[in-house]
Amino acid sequence: GQQLNQSPQSMFIQEGEDVSMNCTSSSIFNTWLWYKQDPGEGPVLLIALYKAGELTSNGRLTAQFGITRKDSFLNISASIPSDVGIYFCAGRTGGGGSNYKLTFGKGTLLTVNP
Amino acid sequence: NAGVMQNPRHLVRRRGQEARLRCSPMKGHSHVYWYRQLPEEGLKFMVYLQKENIIDESGMPKERFSAEFPKEGPSILRIQQVVRGDSAAYFCASSPLSGGATDTQYFGPGTRLTVL
């Protein structure tokens, strides 16, 4: 099946630093999504990307849909303590009647030192 | 709160018992998805349902697992004769549309199942 390779697995940074994480795949995706999961909660959608090359921002978060459709990255600028959590990328293929299935990466655990 | 609701939030079962997980989608959503998350892993698709229909259960184990979304009431994920390997977080998501290119799945808080 499809797999997403997400890196890094974990990051430990100081408050105020910028953060970058990415996902790569051997398969093409038509949609890339970035979610954040807090402990004991479900994933919350941060950014959705629908076109190759698209660059989208949501506050201090910026994500890009790779030109090859096989990768995406998420940047967080000027991190704050509440950015702590697990960040997941997810991809969705289009067409074929199964474009509802989300394939998730294994997550990046972000820890922010105040 | 109009979000996706799941209960119970935590469920403990002994091996061989049955586990029933419930999911109420967001108001106005008629599409429900179930995902399983093992420790330190991403979510894995299990099943996609619409009211009274299973659309895709390709990610669900053939044995012991079943899902339904009746005309009235919540969606139910049932695991019969649970084993230790079933211990995981089970998430439900709902969407208003049918997997369109910009359709968004909204996730519930999950049910953490522990099998002793």
Coordinates of C-alpha atoms in Angstrom, one line a residue:
Chain A
G1 CA 0.0 0.0 0.0
Q2 CA 0.9 3.7 -0.1
Q3 CA 3.3 4.9 2.5
L4 CA 4.4 8.4 3.6
N5 CA 7.8 8.9 5.1
Q6 CA 7.7 11.8 7.5
S7 CA 10.8 13.4 9.1
P8 CA 12.1 14.1 11.5
Q9 CA 10.5 11.7 13.9
S10 CA 10.9 14.2 16.7
M11 CA 12.2 17.7 17.3
F12 CA 13.3 19.5 20.5
I13 CA 13.6 23.3 20.0
Q14 CA 13.7 26.5 21.9
E15 CA 10.8 28.9 22.0
G16 CA 11.1 31.4 19.2
E17 CA 12.9 29.1 16.8
D18 CA 11.6 28.1 13.4
V19 CA 10.7 24.5 12.6
S20 CA 10.5 22.6 9.4
M21 CA 9.2 19.1 8.8
N22 CA 8.4 17.2 5.6
C23 CA 6.8 14.2 4.0
T24 CA 7.8 12.2 1.0
S25 CA 6.1 9.4 -0.9
S26 CA 6.8 7.0 -3.7
S27 CA 3.2 7.6 -4.9
I28 CA 1.5 10.7 -6.3
F29 CA -1.1 12.4 -4.1
N30 CA -3.6 15.0 -5.3
T31 CA -4.2 16.5 -1.9
W32 CA -1.8 17.0 1.0
L33 CA -3.0 17.7 4.5
W34 CA -1.2 18.7 7.7
Y35 CA -2.8 17.8 11.0
K36 CA -1.8 18.5 14.6
Q37 CA -2.7 16.0 17.4
D38 CA -2.6 17.0 21.1
P39 CA -2.2 14.2 23.7
G40 CA -5.5 12.3 24.2
E41 CA -7.2 14.1 21.3
G42 CA -8.0 13.6 17.7
P43 CA -6.1 15.2 14.8
V44 CA -7.0 18.8 13.9
L45 CA -6.6 20.0 10.4
L46 CA -4.0 22.8 10.0
I47 CA -3.5 23.3 6.3
A48 CA -4.9 21.7 3.2
L49 CA -3.1 21.8 -0.2
Y50 CA -4.9 20.9 -3.4
K51 CA -2.5 21.9 -6.3
A52 CA 1.1 21.0 -7.1
G53 CA 3.3 23.9 -6.2
E54 CA 0.7 25.5 -4.0
L55 CA 2.1 27.4 -1.0
T56 CA -0.4 28.1 1.8
S57 CA -0.2 29.9 5.1
N58 CA -2.2 29.7 8.3
G59 CA -0.9 32.2 10.8
R60 CA 2.7 31.2 11.6
L61 CA 2.3 28.0 9.7
T62 CA 3.3 27.6 6.0
A63 CA 3.0 24.5 3.9
Q64 CA 3.8 23.6 0.3
F65 CA 2.6 21.0 -2.1
G66 CA 5.7 19.7 -4.0
I67 CA 5.9 20.0 -7.7
T68 CA 6.3 16.3 -8.2
R69 CA 3.2 15.7 -6.1
K70 CA 5.2 13.3 -4.0
D71 CA 6.2 15.5 -1.2
S72 CA 5.1 18.3 1.1
F73 CA 6.7 20.4 3.9
L74 CA 5.4 22.3 6.9
N75 CA 7.1 25.3 8.4
I76 CA 6.3 26.8 11.8
S77 CA 7.8 30.2 12.4
A78 CA 8.6 31.7 15.8
S79 CA 7.5 28.7 17.8
I80 CA 5.6 29.0 21.1
P81 CA 5.0 26.5 23.9
S82 CA 1.5 25.7 22.7
D83 CA 3.0 24.4 19.4
V84 CA 3.9 21.3 21.3
G85 CA 2.2 18.2 19.8
I86 CA 2.4 15.6 17.1
Y87 CA 2.2 16.8 13.5
F88 CA 1.0 14.5 10.9
C89 CA 1.1 14.8 7.1
A90 CA -1.7 13.0 5.2
G91 CA -2.2 12.4 1.5
R92 CA -5.1 11.7 -0.6
T93 CA -5.2 10.3 -4.1
G94 CA -7.8 11.5 -6.6
G95 CA -10.1 9.7 -8.8
G96 CA -10.8 6.0 -8.9
G97 CA -13.7 6.3 -6.5
S98 CA -11.4 6.0 -3.4
N99 CA -10.2 9.6 -3.0
Y100 CA -11.7 9.8 0.5
K101 CA -8.9 7.6 2.0
L102 CA -6.3 9.5 3.9
T103 CA -2.8 8.0 4.2
F104 CA -1.0 9.3 7.2
G105 CA 2.7 9.7 8.0
K106 CA 4.0 8.5 11.3
G107 CA 4.1 11.9 12.8
T108 CA 6.7 14.4 14.0
L109 CA 6.7 15.0 17.8
L110 CA 7.5 18.6 18.5
T111 CA 8.7 19.8 21.9
V112 CA 9.2 23.5 22.6
N113 CA 11.4 24.6 25.5
P114 CA 10.1 27.9 27.0
Chain B
N1 CA -20.4 21.6 20.6
A2 CA -21.1 20.6 17.0
G3 CA -18.0 18.5 16.6
V4 CA -17.6 14.8 16.0
M5 CA -18.4 12.9 19.2
Q6 CA -17.0 9.6 20.2
N7 CA -17.7 7.5 23.3
P8 CA -16.5 6.0 25.4
R9 CA -13.2 8.0 25.4
H10 CA -11.5 5.1 27.2
L11 CA -12.5 1.4 27.1
V12 CA -10.9 -1.5 28.9
R13 CA -11.7 -5.0 27.9
R14 CA -10.4 -8.5 28.8
R15 CA -9.4 -10.8 26.1
G16 CA -12.4 -12.5 24.5
Q17 CA -14.9 -9.7 25.3
E18 CA -16.6 -7.5 22.9
A19 CA -15.8 -3.8 22.3
R20 CA -18.4 -1.3 21.0
L21 CA -17.2 2.1 19.9
R22 CA -19.7 4.8 19.0
C23 CA -19.4 7.8 16.8
S24 CA -21.8 10.7 16.2
P25 CA -20.8 12.7 13.1
M26 CA -21.0 16.5 12.9
K27 CA -24.4 17.9 12.3
G28 CA -25.2 17.7 8.6
H29 CA -22.5 15.1 7.8
S30 CA -23.6 11.8 6.4
H31 CA -20.2 10.3 5.7
V32 CA -18.3 8.5 8.4
Y33 CA -14.7 7.1 8.4
W34 CA -13.0 5.0 11.0
Y35 CA -9.2 5.0 11.5
R36 CA -7.0 3.1 13.9
Q37 CA -3.8 4.4 15.5
L38 CA -1.3 2.1 17.0
P39 CA 1.2 3.6 19.5
E40 CA 3.7 5.9 17.8
E41 CA 2.1 5.3 14.4
G42 CA 0.0 7.4 12.1
L43 CA -3.7 6.7 11.6
K44 CA -4.7 3.8 9.3
F45 CA -7.9 3.8 7.3
M46 CA -10.3 1.1 8.3
V47 CA -13.8 1.7 6.8
Y48 CA -16.0 4.3 5.1
L49 CA -19.7 4.3 5.7
Q50 CA -22.7 6.3 4.6
K51 CA -26.1 6.0 6.2
E52 CA -27.1 2.3 6.1
N53 CA -24.3 1.5 3.6
I54 CA -20.7 0.3 3.9
I55 CA -18.8 1.9 1.0
D56 CA -15.3 0.6 1.6
E57 CA -14.2 -1.7 4.4
S58 CA -10.8 -2.6 2.7
G59 CA -8.8 -1.5 5.7
M60 CA -10.8 -3.5 8.3
P61 CA -9.7 -7.0 9.4
K62 CA -12.0 -9.6 7.9
E63 CA -12.4 -11.4 11.2
R64 CA -14.0 -10.0 14.4
F65 CA -14.4 -6.4 13.2
S66 CA -17.6 -4.9 11.9
A67 CA -19.1 -1.5 11.4
E68 CA -22.5 0.0 10.8
F69 CA -24.0 3.4 10.4
P70 CA -27.8 3.0 10.8
K71 CA -30.5 5.4 9.6
E72 CA -30.9 6.7 13.1
G73 CA -28.2 6.9 15.8
P74 CA -24.5 6.8 15.8
S75 CA -22.0 4.8 13.8
I76 CA -20.8 1.7 15.7
L77 CA -17.4 -0.1 15.3
R78 CA -17.7 -3.5 16.9
I79 CA -14.7 -5.7 17.8
Q80 CA -15.7 -9.2 18.9
Q81 CA -13.4 -11.5 21.0
V82 CA -10.8 -8.8 21.5
V83 CA -7.1 -9.7 21.6
R84 CA -4.2 -7.7 23.0
G85 CA -3.2 -6.6 19.5
D86 CA -6.5 -4.7 19.2
S87 CA -5.3 -2.2 21.8
A88 CA -5.1 1.1 20.0
A89 CA -6.8 4.5 19.6
Y90 CA -9.8 4.4 17.2
F91 CA -10.8 7.6 15.6
C92 CA -13.9 8.5 13.7
A93 CA -14.1 11.3 11.2
S94 CA -17.0 12.7 9.3
S95 CA -17.4 14.8 6.2
P96 CA -20.3 16.5 4.5
L97 CA -19.5 15.3 1.0
S98 CA -18.4 12.1 -0.7
G99 CA -14.6 12.4 -1.0
G100 CA -14.5 15.4 -3.2
A101 CA -11.2 17.0 -4.0
T102 CA -11.7 19.6 -1.3
D103 CA -13.8 17.5 1.1
T104 CA -12.5 17.8 4.7
Q105 CA -12.7 15.0 7.2
Y106 CA -13.2 16.2 10.8
F107 CA -11.9 13.9 13.5
G108 CA -13.4 13.1 16.8
P109 CA -11.3 12.8 20.0
G110 CA -11.0 9.0 19.7
T111 CA -11.6 6.0 21.9
R112 CA -8.6 4.5 23.6
L113 CA -9.1 0.7 23.8
T114 CA -7.0 -1.3 26.2
V115 CA -7.2 -5.1 26.1
L116 CA -6.0 -6.8 29.2

